[in-house]
mmCIF file of C-alpha atoms and ligand atoms in Angstrom:
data_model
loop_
_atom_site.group_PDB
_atom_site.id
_atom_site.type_symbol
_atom_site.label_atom_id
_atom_site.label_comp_id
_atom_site.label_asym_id
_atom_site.label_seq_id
_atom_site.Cartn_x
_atom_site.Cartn_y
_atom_site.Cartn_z
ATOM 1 C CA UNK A 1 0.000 0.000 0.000
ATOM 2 C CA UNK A 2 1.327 3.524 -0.628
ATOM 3 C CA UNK A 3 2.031 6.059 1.598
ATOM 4 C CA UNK A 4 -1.206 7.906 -0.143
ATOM 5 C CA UNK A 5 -3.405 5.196 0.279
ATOM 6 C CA UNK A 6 -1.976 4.008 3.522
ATOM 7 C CA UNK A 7 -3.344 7.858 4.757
ATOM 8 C CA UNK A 8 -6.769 7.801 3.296
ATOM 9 C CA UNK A 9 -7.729 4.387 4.805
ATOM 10 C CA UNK A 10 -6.974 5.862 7.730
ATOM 11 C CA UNK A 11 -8.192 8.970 7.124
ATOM 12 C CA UNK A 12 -11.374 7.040 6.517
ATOM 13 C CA UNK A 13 -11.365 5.021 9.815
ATOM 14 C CA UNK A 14 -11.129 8.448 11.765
ATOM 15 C CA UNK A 15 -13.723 9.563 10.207
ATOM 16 C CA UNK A 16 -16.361 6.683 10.081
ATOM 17 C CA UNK A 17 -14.964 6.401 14.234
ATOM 18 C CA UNK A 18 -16.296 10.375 14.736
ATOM 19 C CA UNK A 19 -19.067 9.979 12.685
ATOM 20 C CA UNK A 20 -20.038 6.153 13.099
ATOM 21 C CA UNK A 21 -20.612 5.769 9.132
ATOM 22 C CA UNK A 22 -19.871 7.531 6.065
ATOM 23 C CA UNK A 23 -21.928 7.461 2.997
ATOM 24 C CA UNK A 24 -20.929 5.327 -0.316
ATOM 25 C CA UNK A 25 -20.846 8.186 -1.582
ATOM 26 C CA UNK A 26 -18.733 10.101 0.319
ATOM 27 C CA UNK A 27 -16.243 7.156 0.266
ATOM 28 C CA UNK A 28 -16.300 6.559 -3.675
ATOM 29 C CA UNK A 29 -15.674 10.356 -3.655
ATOM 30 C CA UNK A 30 -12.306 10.043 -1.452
ATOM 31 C CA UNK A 31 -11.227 6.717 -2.879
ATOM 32 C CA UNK A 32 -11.936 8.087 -6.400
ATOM 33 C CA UNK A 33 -9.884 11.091 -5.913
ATOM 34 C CA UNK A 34 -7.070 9.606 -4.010
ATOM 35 C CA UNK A 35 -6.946 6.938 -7.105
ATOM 36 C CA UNK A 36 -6.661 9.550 -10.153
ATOM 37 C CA UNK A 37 -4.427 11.952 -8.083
ATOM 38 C CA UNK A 38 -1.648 8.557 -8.093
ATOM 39 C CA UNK A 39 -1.348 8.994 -11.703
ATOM 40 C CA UNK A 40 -1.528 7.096 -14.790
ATOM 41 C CA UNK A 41 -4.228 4.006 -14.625
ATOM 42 C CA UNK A 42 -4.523 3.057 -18.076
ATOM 43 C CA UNK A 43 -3.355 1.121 -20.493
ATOM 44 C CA UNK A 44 -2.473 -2.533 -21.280
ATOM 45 C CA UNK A 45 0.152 -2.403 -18.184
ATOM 46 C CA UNK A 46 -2.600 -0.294 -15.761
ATOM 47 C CA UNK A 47 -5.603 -1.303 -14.158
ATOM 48 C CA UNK A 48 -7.910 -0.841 -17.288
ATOM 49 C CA UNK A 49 -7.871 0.102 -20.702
ATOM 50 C CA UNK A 50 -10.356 2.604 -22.343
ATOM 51 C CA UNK A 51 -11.436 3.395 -26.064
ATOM 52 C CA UNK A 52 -9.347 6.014 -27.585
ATOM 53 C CA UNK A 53 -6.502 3.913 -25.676
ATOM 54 C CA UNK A 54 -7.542 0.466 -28.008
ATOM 55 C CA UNK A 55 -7.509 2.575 -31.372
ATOM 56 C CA UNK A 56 -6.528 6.063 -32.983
ATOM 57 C CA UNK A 57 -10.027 5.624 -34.637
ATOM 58 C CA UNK A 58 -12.149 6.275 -31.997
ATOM 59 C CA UNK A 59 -11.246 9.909 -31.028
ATOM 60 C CA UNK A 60 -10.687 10.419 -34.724
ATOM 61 C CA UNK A 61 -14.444 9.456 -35.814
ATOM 62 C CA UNK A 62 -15.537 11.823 -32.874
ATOM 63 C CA UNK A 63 -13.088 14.443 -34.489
ATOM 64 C CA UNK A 64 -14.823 14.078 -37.578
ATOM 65 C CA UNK A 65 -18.279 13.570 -35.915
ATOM 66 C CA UNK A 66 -17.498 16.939 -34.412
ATOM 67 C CA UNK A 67 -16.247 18.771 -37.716
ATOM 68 C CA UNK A 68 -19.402 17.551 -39.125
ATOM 69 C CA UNK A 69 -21.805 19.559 -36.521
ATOM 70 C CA UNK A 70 -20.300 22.742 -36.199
ATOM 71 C CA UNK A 71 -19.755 22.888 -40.375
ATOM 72 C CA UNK A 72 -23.608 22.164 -40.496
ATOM 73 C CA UNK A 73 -24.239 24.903 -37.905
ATOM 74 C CA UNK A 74 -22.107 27.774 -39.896
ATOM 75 C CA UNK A 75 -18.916 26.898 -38.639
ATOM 76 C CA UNK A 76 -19.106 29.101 -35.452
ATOM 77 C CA UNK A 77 -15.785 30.791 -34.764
ATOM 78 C CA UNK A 78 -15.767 31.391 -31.510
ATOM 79 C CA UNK A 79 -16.414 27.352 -30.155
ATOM 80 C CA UNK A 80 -14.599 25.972 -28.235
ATOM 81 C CA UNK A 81 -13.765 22.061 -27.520
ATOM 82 C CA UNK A 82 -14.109 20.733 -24.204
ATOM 83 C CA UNK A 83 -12.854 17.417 -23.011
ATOM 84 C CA UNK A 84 -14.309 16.179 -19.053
ATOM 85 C CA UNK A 85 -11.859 13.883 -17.324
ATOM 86 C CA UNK A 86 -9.679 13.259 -20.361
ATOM 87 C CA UNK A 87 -7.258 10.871 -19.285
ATOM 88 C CA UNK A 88 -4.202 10.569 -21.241
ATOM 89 C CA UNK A 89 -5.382 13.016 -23.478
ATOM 90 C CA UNK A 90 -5.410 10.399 -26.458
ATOM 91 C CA UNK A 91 -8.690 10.932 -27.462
ATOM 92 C CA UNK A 92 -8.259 15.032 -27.677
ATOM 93 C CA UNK A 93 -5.407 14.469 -29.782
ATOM 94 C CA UNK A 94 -6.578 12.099 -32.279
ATOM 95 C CA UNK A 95 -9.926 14.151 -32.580
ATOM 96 C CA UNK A 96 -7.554 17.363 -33.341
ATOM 97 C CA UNK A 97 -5.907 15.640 -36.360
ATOM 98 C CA UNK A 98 -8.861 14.858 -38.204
ATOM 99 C CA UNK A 99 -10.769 18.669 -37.226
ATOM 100 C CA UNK A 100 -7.380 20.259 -38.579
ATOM 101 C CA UNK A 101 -7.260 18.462 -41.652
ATOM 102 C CA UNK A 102 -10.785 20.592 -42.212
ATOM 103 C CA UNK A 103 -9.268 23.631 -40.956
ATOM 104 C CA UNK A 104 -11.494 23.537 -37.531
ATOM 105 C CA UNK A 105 -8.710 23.591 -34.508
ATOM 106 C CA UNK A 106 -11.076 25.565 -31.781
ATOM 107 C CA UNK A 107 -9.888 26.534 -28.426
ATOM 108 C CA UNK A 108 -9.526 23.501 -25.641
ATOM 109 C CA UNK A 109 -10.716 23.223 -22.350
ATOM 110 C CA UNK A 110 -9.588 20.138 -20.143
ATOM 111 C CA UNK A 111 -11.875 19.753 -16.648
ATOM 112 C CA UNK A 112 -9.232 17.635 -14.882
ATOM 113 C CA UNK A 113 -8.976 17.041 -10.928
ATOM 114 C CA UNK A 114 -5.660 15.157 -11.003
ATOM 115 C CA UNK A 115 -2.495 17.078 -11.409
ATOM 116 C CA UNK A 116 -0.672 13.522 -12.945
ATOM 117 C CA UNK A 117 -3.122 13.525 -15.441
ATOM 118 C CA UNK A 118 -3.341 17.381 -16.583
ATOM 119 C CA UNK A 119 0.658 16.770 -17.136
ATOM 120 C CA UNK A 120 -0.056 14.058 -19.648
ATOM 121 C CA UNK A 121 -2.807 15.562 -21.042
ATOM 122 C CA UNK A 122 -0.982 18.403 -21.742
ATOM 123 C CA UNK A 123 2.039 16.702 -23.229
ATOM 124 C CA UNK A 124 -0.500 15.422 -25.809
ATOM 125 C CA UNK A 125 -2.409 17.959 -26.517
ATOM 126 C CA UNK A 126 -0.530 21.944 -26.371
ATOM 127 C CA UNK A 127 -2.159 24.975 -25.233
ATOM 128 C CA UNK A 128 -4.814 22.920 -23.385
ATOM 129 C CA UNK A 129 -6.475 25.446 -20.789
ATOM 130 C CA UNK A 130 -7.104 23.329 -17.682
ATOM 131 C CA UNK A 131 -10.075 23.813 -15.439
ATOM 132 C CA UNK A 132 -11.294 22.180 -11.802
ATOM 133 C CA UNK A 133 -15.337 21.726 -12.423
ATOM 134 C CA UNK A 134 -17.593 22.211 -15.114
ATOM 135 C CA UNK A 135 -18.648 25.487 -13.408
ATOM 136 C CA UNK A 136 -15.657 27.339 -15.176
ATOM 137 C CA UNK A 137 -16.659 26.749 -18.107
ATOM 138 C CA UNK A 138 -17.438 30.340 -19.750
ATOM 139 C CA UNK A 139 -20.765 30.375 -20.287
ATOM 140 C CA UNK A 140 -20.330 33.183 -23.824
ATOM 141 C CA UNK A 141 -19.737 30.320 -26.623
ATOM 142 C CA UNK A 142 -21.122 27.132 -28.711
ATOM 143 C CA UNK A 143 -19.640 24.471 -26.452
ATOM 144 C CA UNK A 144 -18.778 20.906 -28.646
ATOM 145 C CA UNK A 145 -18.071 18.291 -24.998
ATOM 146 C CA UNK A 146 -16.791 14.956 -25.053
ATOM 147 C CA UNK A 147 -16.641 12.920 -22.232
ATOM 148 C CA UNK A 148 -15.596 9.366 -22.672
ATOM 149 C CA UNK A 149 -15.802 7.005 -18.981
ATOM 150 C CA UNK A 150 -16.060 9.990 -17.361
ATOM 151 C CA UNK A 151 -19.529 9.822 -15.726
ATOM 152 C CA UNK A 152 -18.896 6.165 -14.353
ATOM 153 C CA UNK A 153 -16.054 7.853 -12.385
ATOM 154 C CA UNK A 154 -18.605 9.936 -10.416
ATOM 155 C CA UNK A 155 -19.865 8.930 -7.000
ATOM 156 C CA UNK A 156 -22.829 7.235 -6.581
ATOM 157 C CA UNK A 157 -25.563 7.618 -3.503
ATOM 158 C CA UNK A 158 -26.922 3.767 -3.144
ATOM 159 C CA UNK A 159 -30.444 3.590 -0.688
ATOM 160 C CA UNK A 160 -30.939 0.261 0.498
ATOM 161 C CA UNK A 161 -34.718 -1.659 1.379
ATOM 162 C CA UNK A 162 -34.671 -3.000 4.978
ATOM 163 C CA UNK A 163 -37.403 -4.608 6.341
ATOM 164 C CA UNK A 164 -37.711 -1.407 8.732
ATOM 165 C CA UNK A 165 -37.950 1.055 5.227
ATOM 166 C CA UNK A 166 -35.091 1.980 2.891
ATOM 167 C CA UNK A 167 -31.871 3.659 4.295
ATOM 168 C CA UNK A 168 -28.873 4.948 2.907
ATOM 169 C CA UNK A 169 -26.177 2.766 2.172
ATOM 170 C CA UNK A 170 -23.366 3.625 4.343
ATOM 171 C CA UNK A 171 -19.851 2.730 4.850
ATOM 172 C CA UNK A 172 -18.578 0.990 8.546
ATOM 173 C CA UNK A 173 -15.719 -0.373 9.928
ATOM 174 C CA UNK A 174 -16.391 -4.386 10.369
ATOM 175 C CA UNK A 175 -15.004 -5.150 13.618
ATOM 176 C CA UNK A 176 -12.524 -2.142 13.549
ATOM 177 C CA UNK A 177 -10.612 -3.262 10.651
ATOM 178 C CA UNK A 178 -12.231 -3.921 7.074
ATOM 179 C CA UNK A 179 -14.473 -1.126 5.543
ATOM 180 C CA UNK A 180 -17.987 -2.804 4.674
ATOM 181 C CA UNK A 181 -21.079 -1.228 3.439
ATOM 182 C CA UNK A 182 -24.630 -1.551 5.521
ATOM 183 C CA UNK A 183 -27.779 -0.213 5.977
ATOM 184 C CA UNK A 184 -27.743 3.508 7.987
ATOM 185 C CA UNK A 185 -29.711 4.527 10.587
ATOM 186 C CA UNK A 186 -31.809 7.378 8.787
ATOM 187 C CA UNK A 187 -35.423 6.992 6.787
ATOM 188 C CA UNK A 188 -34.805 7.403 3.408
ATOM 189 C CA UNK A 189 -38.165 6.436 1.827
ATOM 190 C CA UNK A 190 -39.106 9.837 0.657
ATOM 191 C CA UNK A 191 -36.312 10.283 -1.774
ATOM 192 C CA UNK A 192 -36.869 6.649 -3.528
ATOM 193 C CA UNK A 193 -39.629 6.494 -6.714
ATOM 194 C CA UNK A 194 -42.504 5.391 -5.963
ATOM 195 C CA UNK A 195 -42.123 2.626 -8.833
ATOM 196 C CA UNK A 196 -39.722 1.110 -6.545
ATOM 197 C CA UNK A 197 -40.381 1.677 -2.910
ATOM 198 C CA UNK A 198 -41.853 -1.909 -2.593
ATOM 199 C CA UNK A 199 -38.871 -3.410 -4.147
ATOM 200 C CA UNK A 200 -38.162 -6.583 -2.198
ATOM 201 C CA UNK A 201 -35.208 -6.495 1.097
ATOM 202 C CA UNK A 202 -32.404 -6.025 0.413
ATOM 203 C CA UNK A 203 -32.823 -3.964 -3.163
ATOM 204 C CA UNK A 204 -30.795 -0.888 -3.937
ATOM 205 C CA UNK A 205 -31.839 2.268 -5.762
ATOM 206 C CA UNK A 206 -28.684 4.264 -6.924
ATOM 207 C CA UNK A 207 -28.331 7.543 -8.052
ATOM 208 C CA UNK A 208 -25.439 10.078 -9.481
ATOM 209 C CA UNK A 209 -26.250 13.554 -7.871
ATOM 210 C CA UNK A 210 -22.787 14.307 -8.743
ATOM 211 C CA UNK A 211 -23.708 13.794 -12.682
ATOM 212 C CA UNK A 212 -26.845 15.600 -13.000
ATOM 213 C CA UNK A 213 -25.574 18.235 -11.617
ATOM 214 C CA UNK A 214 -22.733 18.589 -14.303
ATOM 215 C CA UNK A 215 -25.326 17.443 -17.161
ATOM 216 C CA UNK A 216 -27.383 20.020 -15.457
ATOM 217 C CA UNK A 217 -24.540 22.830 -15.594
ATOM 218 C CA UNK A 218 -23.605 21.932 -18.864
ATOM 219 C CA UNK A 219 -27.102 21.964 -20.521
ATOM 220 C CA UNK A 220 -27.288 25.762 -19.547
ATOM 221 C CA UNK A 221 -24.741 26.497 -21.593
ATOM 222 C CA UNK A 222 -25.652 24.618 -24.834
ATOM 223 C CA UNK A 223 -28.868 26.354 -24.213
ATOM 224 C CA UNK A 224 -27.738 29.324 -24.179
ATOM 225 C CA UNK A 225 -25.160 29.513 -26.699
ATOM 226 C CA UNK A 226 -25.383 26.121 -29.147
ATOM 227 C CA UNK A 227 -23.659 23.230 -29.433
ATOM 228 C CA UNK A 228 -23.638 19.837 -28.215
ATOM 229 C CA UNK A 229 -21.790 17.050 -26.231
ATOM 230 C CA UNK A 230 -20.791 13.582 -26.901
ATOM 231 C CA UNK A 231 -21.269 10.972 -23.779
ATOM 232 C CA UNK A 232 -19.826 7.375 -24.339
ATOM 233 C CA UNK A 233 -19.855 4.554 -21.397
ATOM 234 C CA UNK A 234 -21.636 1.794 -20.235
ATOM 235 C CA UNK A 235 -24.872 2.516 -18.382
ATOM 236 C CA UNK A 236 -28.312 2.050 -18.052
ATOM 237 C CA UNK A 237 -31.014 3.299 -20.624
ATOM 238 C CA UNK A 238 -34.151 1.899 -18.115
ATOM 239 C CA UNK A 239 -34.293 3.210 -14.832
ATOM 240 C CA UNK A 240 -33.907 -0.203 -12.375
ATOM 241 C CA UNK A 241 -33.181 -1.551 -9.050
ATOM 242 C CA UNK A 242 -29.127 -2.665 -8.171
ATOM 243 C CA UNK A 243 -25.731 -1.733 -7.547
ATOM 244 C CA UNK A 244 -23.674 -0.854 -10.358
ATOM 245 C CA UNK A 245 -20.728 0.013 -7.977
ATOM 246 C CA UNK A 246 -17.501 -2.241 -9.333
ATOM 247 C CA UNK A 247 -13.834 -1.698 -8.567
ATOM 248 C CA UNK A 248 -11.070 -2.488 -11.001
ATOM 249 C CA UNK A 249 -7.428 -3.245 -10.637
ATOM 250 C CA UNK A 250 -5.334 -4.378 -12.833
ATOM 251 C CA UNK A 251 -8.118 -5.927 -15.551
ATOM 252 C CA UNK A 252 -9.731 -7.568 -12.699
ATOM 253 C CA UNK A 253 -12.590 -6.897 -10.357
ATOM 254 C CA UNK A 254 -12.328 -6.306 -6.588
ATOM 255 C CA UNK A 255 -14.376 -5.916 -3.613
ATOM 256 C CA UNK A 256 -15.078 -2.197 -3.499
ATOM 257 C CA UNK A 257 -14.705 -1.375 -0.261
ATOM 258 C CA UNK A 258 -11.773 -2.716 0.106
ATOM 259 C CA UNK A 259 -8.030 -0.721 -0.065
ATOM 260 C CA UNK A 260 -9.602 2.486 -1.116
ATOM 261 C CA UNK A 261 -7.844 4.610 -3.785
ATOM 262 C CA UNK A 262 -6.194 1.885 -4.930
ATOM 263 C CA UNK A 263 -8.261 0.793 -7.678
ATOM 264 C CA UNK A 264 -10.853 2.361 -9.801
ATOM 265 C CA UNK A 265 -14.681 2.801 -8.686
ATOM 266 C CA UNK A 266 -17.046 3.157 -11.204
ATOM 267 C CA UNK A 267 -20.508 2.933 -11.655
ATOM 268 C CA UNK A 268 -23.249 2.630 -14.633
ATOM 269 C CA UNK A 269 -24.249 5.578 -16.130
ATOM 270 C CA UNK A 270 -28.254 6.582 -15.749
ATOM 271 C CA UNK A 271 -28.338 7.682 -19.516
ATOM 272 C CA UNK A 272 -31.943 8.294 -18.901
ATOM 273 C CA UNK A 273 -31.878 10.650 -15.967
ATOM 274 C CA UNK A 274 -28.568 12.750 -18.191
ATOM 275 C CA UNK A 275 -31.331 13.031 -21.523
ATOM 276 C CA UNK A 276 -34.072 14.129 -19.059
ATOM 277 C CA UNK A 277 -32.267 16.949 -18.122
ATOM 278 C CA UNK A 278 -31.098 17.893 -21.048
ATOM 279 C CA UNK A 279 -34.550 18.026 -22.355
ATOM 280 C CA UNK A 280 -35.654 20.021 -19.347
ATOM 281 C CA UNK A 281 -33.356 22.542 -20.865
ATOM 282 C CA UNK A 282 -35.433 22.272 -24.374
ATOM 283 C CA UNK A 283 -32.082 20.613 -25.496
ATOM 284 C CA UNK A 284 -32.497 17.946 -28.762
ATOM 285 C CA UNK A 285 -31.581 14.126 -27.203
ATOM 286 C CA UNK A 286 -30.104 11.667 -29.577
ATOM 287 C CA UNK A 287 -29.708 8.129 -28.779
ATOM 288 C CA UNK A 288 -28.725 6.489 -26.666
ATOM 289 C CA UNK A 289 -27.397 4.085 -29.456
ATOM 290 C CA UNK A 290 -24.709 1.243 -29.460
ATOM 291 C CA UNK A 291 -20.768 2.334 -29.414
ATOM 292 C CA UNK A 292 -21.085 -0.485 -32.327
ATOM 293 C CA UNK A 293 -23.843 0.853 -34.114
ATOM 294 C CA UNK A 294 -22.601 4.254 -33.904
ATOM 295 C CA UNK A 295 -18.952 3.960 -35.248
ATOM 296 C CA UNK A 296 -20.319 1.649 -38.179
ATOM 297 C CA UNK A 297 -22.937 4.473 -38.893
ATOM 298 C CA UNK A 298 -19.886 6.978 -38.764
ATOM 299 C CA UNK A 299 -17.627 4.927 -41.241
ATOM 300 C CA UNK A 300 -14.988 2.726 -38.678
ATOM 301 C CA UNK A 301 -15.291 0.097 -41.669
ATOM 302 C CA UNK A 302 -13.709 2.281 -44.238
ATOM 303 C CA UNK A 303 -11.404 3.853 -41.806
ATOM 304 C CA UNK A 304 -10.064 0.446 -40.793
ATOM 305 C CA UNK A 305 -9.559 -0.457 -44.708
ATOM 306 C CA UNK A 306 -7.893 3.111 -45.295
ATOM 307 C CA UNK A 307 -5.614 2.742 -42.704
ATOM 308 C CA UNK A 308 -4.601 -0.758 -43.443
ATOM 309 C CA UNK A 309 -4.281 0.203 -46.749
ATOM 310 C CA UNK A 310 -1.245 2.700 -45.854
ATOM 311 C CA UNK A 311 0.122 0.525 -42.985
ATOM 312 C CA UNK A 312 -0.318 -2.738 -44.198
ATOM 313 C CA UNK A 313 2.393 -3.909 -41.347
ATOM 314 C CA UNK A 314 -0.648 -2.617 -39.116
ATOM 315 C CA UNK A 315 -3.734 -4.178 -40.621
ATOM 316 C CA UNK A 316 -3.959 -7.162 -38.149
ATOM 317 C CA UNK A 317 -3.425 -4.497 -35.304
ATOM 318 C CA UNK A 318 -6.270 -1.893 -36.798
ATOM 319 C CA UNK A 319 -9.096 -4.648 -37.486
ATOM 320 C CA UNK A 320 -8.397 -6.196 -33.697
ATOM 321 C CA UNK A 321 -8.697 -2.538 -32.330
ATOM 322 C CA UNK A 322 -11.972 -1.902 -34.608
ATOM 323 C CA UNK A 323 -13.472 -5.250 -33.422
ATOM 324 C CA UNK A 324 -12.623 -4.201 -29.782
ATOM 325 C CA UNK A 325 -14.460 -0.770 -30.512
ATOM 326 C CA UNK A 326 -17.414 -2.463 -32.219
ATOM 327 C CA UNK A 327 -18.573 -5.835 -31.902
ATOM 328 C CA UNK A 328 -20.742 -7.204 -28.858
ATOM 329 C CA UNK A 329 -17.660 -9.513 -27.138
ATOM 330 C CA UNK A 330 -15.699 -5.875 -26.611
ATOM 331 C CA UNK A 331 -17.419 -2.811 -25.953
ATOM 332 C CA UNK A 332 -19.744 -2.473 -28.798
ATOM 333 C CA UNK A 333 -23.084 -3.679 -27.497
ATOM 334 C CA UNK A 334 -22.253 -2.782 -24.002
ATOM 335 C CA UNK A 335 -20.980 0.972 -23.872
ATOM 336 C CA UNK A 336 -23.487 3.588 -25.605
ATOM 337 C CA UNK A 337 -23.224 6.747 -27.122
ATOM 338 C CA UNK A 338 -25.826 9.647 -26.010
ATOM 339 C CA UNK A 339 -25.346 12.937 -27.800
ATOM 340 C CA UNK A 340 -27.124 16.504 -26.639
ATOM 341 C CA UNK A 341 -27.275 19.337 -28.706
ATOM 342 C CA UNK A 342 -29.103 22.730 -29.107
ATOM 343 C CA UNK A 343 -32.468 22.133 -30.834
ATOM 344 C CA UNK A 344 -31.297 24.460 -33.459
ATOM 345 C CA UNK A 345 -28.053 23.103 -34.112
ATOM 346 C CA UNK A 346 -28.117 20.332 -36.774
ATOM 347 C CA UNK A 347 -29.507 17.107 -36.229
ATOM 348 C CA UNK A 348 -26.151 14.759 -35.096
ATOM 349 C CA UNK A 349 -24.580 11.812 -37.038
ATOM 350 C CA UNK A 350 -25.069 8.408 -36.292
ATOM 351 C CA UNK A 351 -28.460 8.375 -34.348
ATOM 352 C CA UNK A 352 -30.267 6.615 -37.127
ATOM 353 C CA UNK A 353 -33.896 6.474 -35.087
ATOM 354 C CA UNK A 354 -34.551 2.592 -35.094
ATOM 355 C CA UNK A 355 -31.571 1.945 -33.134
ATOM 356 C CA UNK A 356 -32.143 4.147 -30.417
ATOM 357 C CA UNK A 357 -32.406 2.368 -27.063
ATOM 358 C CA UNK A 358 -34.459 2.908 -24.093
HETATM 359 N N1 LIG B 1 -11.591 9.857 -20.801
HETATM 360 C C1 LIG B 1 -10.362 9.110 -20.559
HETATM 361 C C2 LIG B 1 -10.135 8.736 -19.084
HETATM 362 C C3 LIG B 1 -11.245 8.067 -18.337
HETATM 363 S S1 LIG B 1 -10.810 7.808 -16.636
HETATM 364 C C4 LIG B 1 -10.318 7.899 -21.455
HETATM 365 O O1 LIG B 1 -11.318 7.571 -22.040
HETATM 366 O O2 LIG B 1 -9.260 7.280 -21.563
HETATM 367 C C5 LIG B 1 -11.667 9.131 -15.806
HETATM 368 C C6 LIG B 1 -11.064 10.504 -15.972
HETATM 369 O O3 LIG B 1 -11.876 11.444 -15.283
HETATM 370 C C7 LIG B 1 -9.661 10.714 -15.419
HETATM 371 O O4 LIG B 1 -8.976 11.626 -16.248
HETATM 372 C C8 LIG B 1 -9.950 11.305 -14.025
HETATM 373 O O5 LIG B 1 -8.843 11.987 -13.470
HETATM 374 C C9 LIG B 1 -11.095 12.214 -14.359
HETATM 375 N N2 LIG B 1 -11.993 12.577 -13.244
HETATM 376 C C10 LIG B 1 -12.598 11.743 -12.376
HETATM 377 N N3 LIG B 1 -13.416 12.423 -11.535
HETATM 378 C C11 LIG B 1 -13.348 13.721 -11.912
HETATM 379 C C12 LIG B 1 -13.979 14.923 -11.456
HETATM 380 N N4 LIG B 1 -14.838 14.915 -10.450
HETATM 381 N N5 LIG B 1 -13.680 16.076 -12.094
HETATM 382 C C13 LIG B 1 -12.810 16.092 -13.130
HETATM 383 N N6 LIG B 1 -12.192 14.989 -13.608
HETATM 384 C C14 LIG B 1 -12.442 13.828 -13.009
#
């Protein structure tokens, strides 16, 4: 254990000793943080391995996905591109090739907690502007967001049934030395739909206030001044009943309550709950579709063939990577893609209407 993570467990303990319990999701908040502030997590060698980090395609296709939009809208000077949580910065970068090669190379905003990161992100991608929330985003331009496995990264709030009501699920210290998640004391009953207050003991009802408060945030501005965001991960496109909450290390799964900050908690997305809000806003929804369906609607077939055709050495490497991206055994069926944009703005690519889920 590192010195870091050494220090939050027992930062942890102190607390949950003070305050008997902490919520889930005060403790995926810490143990989130903690994680992302150690450094570098992806890749082949890390603890998991994301999209644009599997093939230059995917943040190229959103490039040109992008490029598409804002030439349809008038080609808006003043946009600007903003990336949430962007990792290595891989994505950015491969999505500023292909908008350069159309002349489009728009200001960038990076909303980044974790210092390691912002210095990778800003190796690959120069002149980045980096910013702590969403709420410093300037709200006086069209706004084109990505944000790629960066809602599963927020904390979750979990409610559990009891057979005394539902609580909130809370955090304790099991005998004074493992961290284990139970019932709390308080009624929670109020705050669950009704749909699913008689849901059997012990049932759990998640949600993300954390997320729709960004979506929330963000909305505004596309409101206000056009444009439109991009949201790719797995999630949920039926509200239901379970924990989502998973912890990853090193390609594997772990128990996650367990060593926190030293592997990465994530949770489904509620694609349903980011769209309402977005139409709350009078915001056009689109999707969510398929990270399969999507890519082959955008062209990933030629792409593959194109590049293969110039890097023949590569080919075998390019079609594994677009199979990864695309077919139901990698990420294809399971991650979607939900796109918001200003009712005005041109209608988006790839959200052919029968393959909208949900
Ligand atoms: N989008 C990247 C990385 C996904 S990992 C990719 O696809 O490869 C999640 C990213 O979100 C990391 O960069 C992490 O540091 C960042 N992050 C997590 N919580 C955040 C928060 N509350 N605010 C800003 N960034 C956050």
């Amino acid at each position: 254990m590192s010195p870091n993570n050494a220090n939050l467990a027992a930062r942890l303990a102190k607390q949950i000793e003070a305050s008997g319990s902490i919520s889930v999701a005060d403790f995926m908040q810490a143990a989130n943080q903690a994680y992302y502030a150690k450094g570098d997590p992806l890749g082949v060698n890390g603890d998991f391995i994301t999209a644009p980090e599997i093939s230059q395609m995917f943040g190229e296709l959103i490039g040109l996905w992008l490029t598409d939009i804002w030439m349809r809208a008038g080609c808006p000077e003043d946009c600007k591109y903003v990336e949430l949580g962007p990792g290595r910065g891989t994505l950015a970068a491969d999505a500023m090739r292909s908008m350069q090669q159309f002349n489009f190379a728009p200001e960038v905003l990076f909303v980044e907690t974790s210092e390691a990161l912002r210095e990778m992100q800003a190796q690959a991608v120069a002149n980045a502007t980096f910013l702590d929330t969403v709420d410093d985003i300037p709200y006086d331009a069209p706004l084109l967001i990505v944000a790629n496995e960066f809602f599963d990264a927020l904390p979750v709030r979990q409610l559990v049934s009891t057979h005394s009501g539902w609580r909130e699920r809370v955090v304790v210290r099991d005998r004074g030395t493992k961290f284990m998640a139970t019932p709390g004391m308080t009624a929670m009953d109020e705050i669950v739909p009704s749909e699913f207050r008689n849901a059997p003991s012990p049932s759990i009802y998640e949600t993300c206030p954390a997320a729709s408060s960004i979506m929330y945030e963000l909305a505004g501005r596309i409101a206000a001044n056009g444009g439109a965001m991009l949201i790719a991960d797995y999630g949920y496109t039926l509200p239901g009943i379970g924990s989502t909450l998973q912890a990853v290390r090193a390609h594997e799964y772990a128990d996650p309550f367990e060593n926190p900050g030293m592997h990465d908690l994530t949770a489904h997305v509620n694609f349903v709950e980011l769209a309402n809000l977005a139409r709350m806003r009078d915001l056009r929804v689109s999707g969510p579709v398929e990270q399969g369906s999507w890519l082959k609607a955008l062209g990933i077939d030629a792409r593959t063939q194109a590049l293969s055709a110039s890097r023949p050495e590569q080919a075998d490497e390019l079609a594994a990577g677009r199979d990864r991206l695309v077919e139901a055994t990698g990420m294809g069926s399971l991650f979607k893609i939900l796109a918001i944009s200003h009712a005005e703005w041109p209608d988006p690519e790839g959200f052919a209407v029968n393959q909208s889920l949900g």
